[in-house]
PDB file of C-alpha atoms in Angstrom:
ATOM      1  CA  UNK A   1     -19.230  16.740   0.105  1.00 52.00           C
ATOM      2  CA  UNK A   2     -16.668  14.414  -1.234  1.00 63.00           C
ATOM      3  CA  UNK A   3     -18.621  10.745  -0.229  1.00 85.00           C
ATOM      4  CA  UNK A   4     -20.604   8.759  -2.397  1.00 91.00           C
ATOM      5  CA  UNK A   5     -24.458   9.040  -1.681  1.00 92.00           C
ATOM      6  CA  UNK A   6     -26.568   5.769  -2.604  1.00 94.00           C
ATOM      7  CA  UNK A   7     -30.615   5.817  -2.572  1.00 94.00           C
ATOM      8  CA  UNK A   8     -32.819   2.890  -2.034  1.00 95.00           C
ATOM      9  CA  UNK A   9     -36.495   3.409  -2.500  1.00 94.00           C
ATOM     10  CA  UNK A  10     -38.688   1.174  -0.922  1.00 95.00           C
ATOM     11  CA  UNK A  11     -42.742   0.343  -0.325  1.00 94.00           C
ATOM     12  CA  UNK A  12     -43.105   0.110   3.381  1.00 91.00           C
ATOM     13  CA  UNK A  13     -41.583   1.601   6.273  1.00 90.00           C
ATOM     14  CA  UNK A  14     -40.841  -2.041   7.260  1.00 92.00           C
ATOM     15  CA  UNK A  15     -38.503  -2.305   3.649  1.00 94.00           C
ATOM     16  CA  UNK A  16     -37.275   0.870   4.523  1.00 93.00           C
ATOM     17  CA  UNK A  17     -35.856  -0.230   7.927  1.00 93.00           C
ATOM     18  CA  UNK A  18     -34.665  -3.611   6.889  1.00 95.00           C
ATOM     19  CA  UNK A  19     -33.044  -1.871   4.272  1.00 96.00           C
ATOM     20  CA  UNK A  20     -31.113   0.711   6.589  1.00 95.00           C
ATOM     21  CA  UNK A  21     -29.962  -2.181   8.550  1.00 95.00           C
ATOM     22  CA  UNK A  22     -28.680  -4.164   5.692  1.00 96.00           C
ATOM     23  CA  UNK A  23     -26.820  -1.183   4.523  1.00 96.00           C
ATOM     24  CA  UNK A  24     -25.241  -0.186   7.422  1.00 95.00           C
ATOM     25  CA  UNK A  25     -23.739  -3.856   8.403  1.00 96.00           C
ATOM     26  CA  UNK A  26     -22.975  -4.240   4.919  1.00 95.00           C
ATOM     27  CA  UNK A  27     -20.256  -1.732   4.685  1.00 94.00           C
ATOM     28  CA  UNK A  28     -18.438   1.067   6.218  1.00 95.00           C
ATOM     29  CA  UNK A  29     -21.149   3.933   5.484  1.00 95.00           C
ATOM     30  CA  UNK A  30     -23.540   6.335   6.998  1.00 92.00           C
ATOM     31  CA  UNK A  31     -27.571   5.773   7.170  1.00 91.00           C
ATOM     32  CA  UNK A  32     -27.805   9.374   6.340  1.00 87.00           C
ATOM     33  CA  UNK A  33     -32.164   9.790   6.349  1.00 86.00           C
ATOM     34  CA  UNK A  34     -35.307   7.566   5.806  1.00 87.00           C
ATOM     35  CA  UNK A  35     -37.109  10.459   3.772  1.00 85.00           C
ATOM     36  CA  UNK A  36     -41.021  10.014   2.672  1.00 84.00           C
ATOM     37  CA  UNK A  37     -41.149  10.157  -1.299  1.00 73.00           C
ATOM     38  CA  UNK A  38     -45.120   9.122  -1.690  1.00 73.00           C
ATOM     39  CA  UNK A  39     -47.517   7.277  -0.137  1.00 80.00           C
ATOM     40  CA  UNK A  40     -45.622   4.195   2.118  1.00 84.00           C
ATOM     41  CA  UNK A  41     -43.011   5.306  -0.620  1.00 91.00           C
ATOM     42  CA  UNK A  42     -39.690   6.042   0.995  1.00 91.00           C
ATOM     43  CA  UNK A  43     -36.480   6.523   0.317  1.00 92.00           C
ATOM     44  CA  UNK A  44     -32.443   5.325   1.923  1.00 93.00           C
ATOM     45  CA  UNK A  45     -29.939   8.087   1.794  1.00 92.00           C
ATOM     46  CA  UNK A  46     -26.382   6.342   3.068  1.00 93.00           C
ATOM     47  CA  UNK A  47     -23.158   7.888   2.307  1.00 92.00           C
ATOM     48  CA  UNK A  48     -19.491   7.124   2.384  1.00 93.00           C
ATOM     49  CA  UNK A  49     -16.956   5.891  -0.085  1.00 94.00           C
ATOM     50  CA  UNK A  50     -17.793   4.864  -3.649  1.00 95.00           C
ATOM     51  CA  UNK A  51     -16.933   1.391  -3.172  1.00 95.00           C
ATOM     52  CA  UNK A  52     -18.820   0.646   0.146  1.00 96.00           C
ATOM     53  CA  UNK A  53     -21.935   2.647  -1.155  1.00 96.00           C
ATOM     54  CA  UNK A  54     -22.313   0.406  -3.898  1.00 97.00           C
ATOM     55  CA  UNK A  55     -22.123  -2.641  -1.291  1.00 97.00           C
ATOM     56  CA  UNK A  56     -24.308  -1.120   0.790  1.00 97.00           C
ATOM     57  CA  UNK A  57     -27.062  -0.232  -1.930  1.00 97.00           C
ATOM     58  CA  UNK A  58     -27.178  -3.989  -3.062  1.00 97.00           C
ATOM     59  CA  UNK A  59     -27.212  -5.065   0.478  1.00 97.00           C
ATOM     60  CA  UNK A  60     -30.163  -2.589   1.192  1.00 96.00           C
ATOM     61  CA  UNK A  61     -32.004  -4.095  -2.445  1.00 96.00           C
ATOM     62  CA  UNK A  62     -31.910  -7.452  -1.918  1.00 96.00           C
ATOM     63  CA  UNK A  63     -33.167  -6.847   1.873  1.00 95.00           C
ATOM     64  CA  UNK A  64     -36.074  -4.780   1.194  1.00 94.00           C
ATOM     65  CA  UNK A  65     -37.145  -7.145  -2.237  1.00 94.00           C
ATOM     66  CA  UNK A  66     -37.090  -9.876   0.605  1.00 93.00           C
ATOM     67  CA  UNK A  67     -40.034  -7.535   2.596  1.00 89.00           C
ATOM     68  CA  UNK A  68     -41.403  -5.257   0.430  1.00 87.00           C
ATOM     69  CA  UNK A  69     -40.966  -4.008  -2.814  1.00 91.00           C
ATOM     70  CA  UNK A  70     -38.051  -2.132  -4.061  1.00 94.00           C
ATOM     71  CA  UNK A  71     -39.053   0.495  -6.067  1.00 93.00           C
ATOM     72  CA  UNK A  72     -35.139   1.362  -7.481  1.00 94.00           C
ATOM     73  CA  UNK A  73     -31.395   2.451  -6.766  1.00 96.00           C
ATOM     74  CA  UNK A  74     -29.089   4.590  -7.311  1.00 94.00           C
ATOM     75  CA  UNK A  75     -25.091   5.252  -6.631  1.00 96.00           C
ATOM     76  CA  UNK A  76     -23.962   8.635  -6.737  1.00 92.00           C
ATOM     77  CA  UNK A  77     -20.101   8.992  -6.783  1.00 92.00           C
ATOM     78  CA  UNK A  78     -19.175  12.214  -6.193  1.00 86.00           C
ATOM     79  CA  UNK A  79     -22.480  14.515  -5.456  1.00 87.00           C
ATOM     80  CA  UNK A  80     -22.078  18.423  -6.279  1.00 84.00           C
ATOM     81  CA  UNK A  81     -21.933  20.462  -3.176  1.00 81.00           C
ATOM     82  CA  UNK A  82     -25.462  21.763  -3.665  1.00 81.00           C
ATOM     83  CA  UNK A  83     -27.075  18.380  -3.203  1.00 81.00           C
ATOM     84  CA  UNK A  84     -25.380  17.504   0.011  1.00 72.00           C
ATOM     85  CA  UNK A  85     -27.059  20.511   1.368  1.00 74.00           C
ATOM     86  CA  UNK A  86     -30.494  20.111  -0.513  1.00 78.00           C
ATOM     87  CA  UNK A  87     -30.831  16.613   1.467  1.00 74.00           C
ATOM     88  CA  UNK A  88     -29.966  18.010   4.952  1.00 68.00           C
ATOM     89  CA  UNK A  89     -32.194  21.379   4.665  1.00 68.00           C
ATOM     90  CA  UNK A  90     -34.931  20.111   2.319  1.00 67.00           C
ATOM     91  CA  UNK A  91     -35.461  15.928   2.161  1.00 70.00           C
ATOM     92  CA  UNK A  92     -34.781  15.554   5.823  1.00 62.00           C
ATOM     93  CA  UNK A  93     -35.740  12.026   7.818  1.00 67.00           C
ATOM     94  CA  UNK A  94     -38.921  11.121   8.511  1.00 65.00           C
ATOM     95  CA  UNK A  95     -36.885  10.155  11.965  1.00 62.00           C
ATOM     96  CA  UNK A  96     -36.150  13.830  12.680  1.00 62.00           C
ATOM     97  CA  UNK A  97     -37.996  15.603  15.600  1.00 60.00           C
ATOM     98  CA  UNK A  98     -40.696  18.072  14.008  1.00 56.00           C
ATOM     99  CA  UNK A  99     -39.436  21.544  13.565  1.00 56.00           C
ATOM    100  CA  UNK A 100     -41.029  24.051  16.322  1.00 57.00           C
ATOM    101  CA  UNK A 101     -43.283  26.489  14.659  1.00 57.00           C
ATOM    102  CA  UNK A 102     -42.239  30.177  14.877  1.00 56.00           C
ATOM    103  CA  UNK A 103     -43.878  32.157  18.102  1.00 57.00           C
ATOM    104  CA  UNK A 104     -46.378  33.995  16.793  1.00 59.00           C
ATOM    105  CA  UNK A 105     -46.401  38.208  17.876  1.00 52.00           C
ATOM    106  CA  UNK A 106     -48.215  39.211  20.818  1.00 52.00           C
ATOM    107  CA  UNK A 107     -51.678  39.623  19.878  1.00 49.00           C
ATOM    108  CA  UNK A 108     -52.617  43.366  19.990  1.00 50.00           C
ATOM    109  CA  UNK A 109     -55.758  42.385  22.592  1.00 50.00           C
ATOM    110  CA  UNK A 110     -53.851  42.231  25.444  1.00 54.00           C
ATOM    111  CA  UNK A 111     -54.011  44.745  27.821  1.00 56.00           C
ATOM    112  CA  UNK A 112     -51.665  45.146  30.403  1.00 57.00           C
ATOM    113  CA  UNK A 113     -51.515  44.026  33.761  1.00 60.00           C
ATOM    114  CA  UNK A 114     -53.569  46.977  36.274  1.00 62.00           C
ATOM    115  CA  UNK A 115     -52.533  47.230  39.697  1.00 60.00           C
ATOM    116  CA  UNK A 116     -54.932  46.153  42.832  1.00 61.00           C
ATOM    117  CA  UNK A 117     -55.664  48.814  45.325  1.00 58.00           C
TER     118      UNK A 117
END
């Protein structure tokens, strides 16, 4: 991962949109999750270059102190590989579809299927 990653944490899922929306028409970057930190905590992930991260996470504060409370922020300029991935497989979006739960193994009770006569 070679972008930027900047983090707004909000109160509010209402903060937390306005926020998204600031940040994205603020700059050139990438709304990457809404993820659930706490209770009505939650947190922006955008990415993207250094320069419109930093735009964007100012644009994102001053949007969601306007509805909410904004808890803090925080610019990341060049993230190590391992976090890139820890966000996509463990923080996830609070957007995302739920995750189908693994089919569980034919129960041992059933009996097959006997022929009519």
């Amino acid at each position: 991962m070679n972008d930027s990653l900047g983090l707004v944490e909000v109160i509010g899922l209402i903060a937390a949109v306005e926020a998204a929306d600031a940040m994205s028409k603020a700059a050139r970057v990438h709304v990457r999750s809404v993820a659930n930190a706490d209770s009505g905590m939650l947190t922006v992930i955008c990415e993207g270059d250094l320069a419109a991260v930093a735009a964007a996470v100012d644009a994102g504060k001053a949007a969601a102190s306007r509805l909410g409370e904004c808890v803090g922020t925080n610019v990341i300029a060049r993230p190590g590989d391992g976090l890139g991935e820890m966000i996509a497989n463990k923080i996830g979006s609070i957007f995302d579809e739920p995750k189908a739960k693994p089919a569980k193994a034919e129960e041992k009770s059933a009996k097959p299927a006997q022929k009519k006569k």
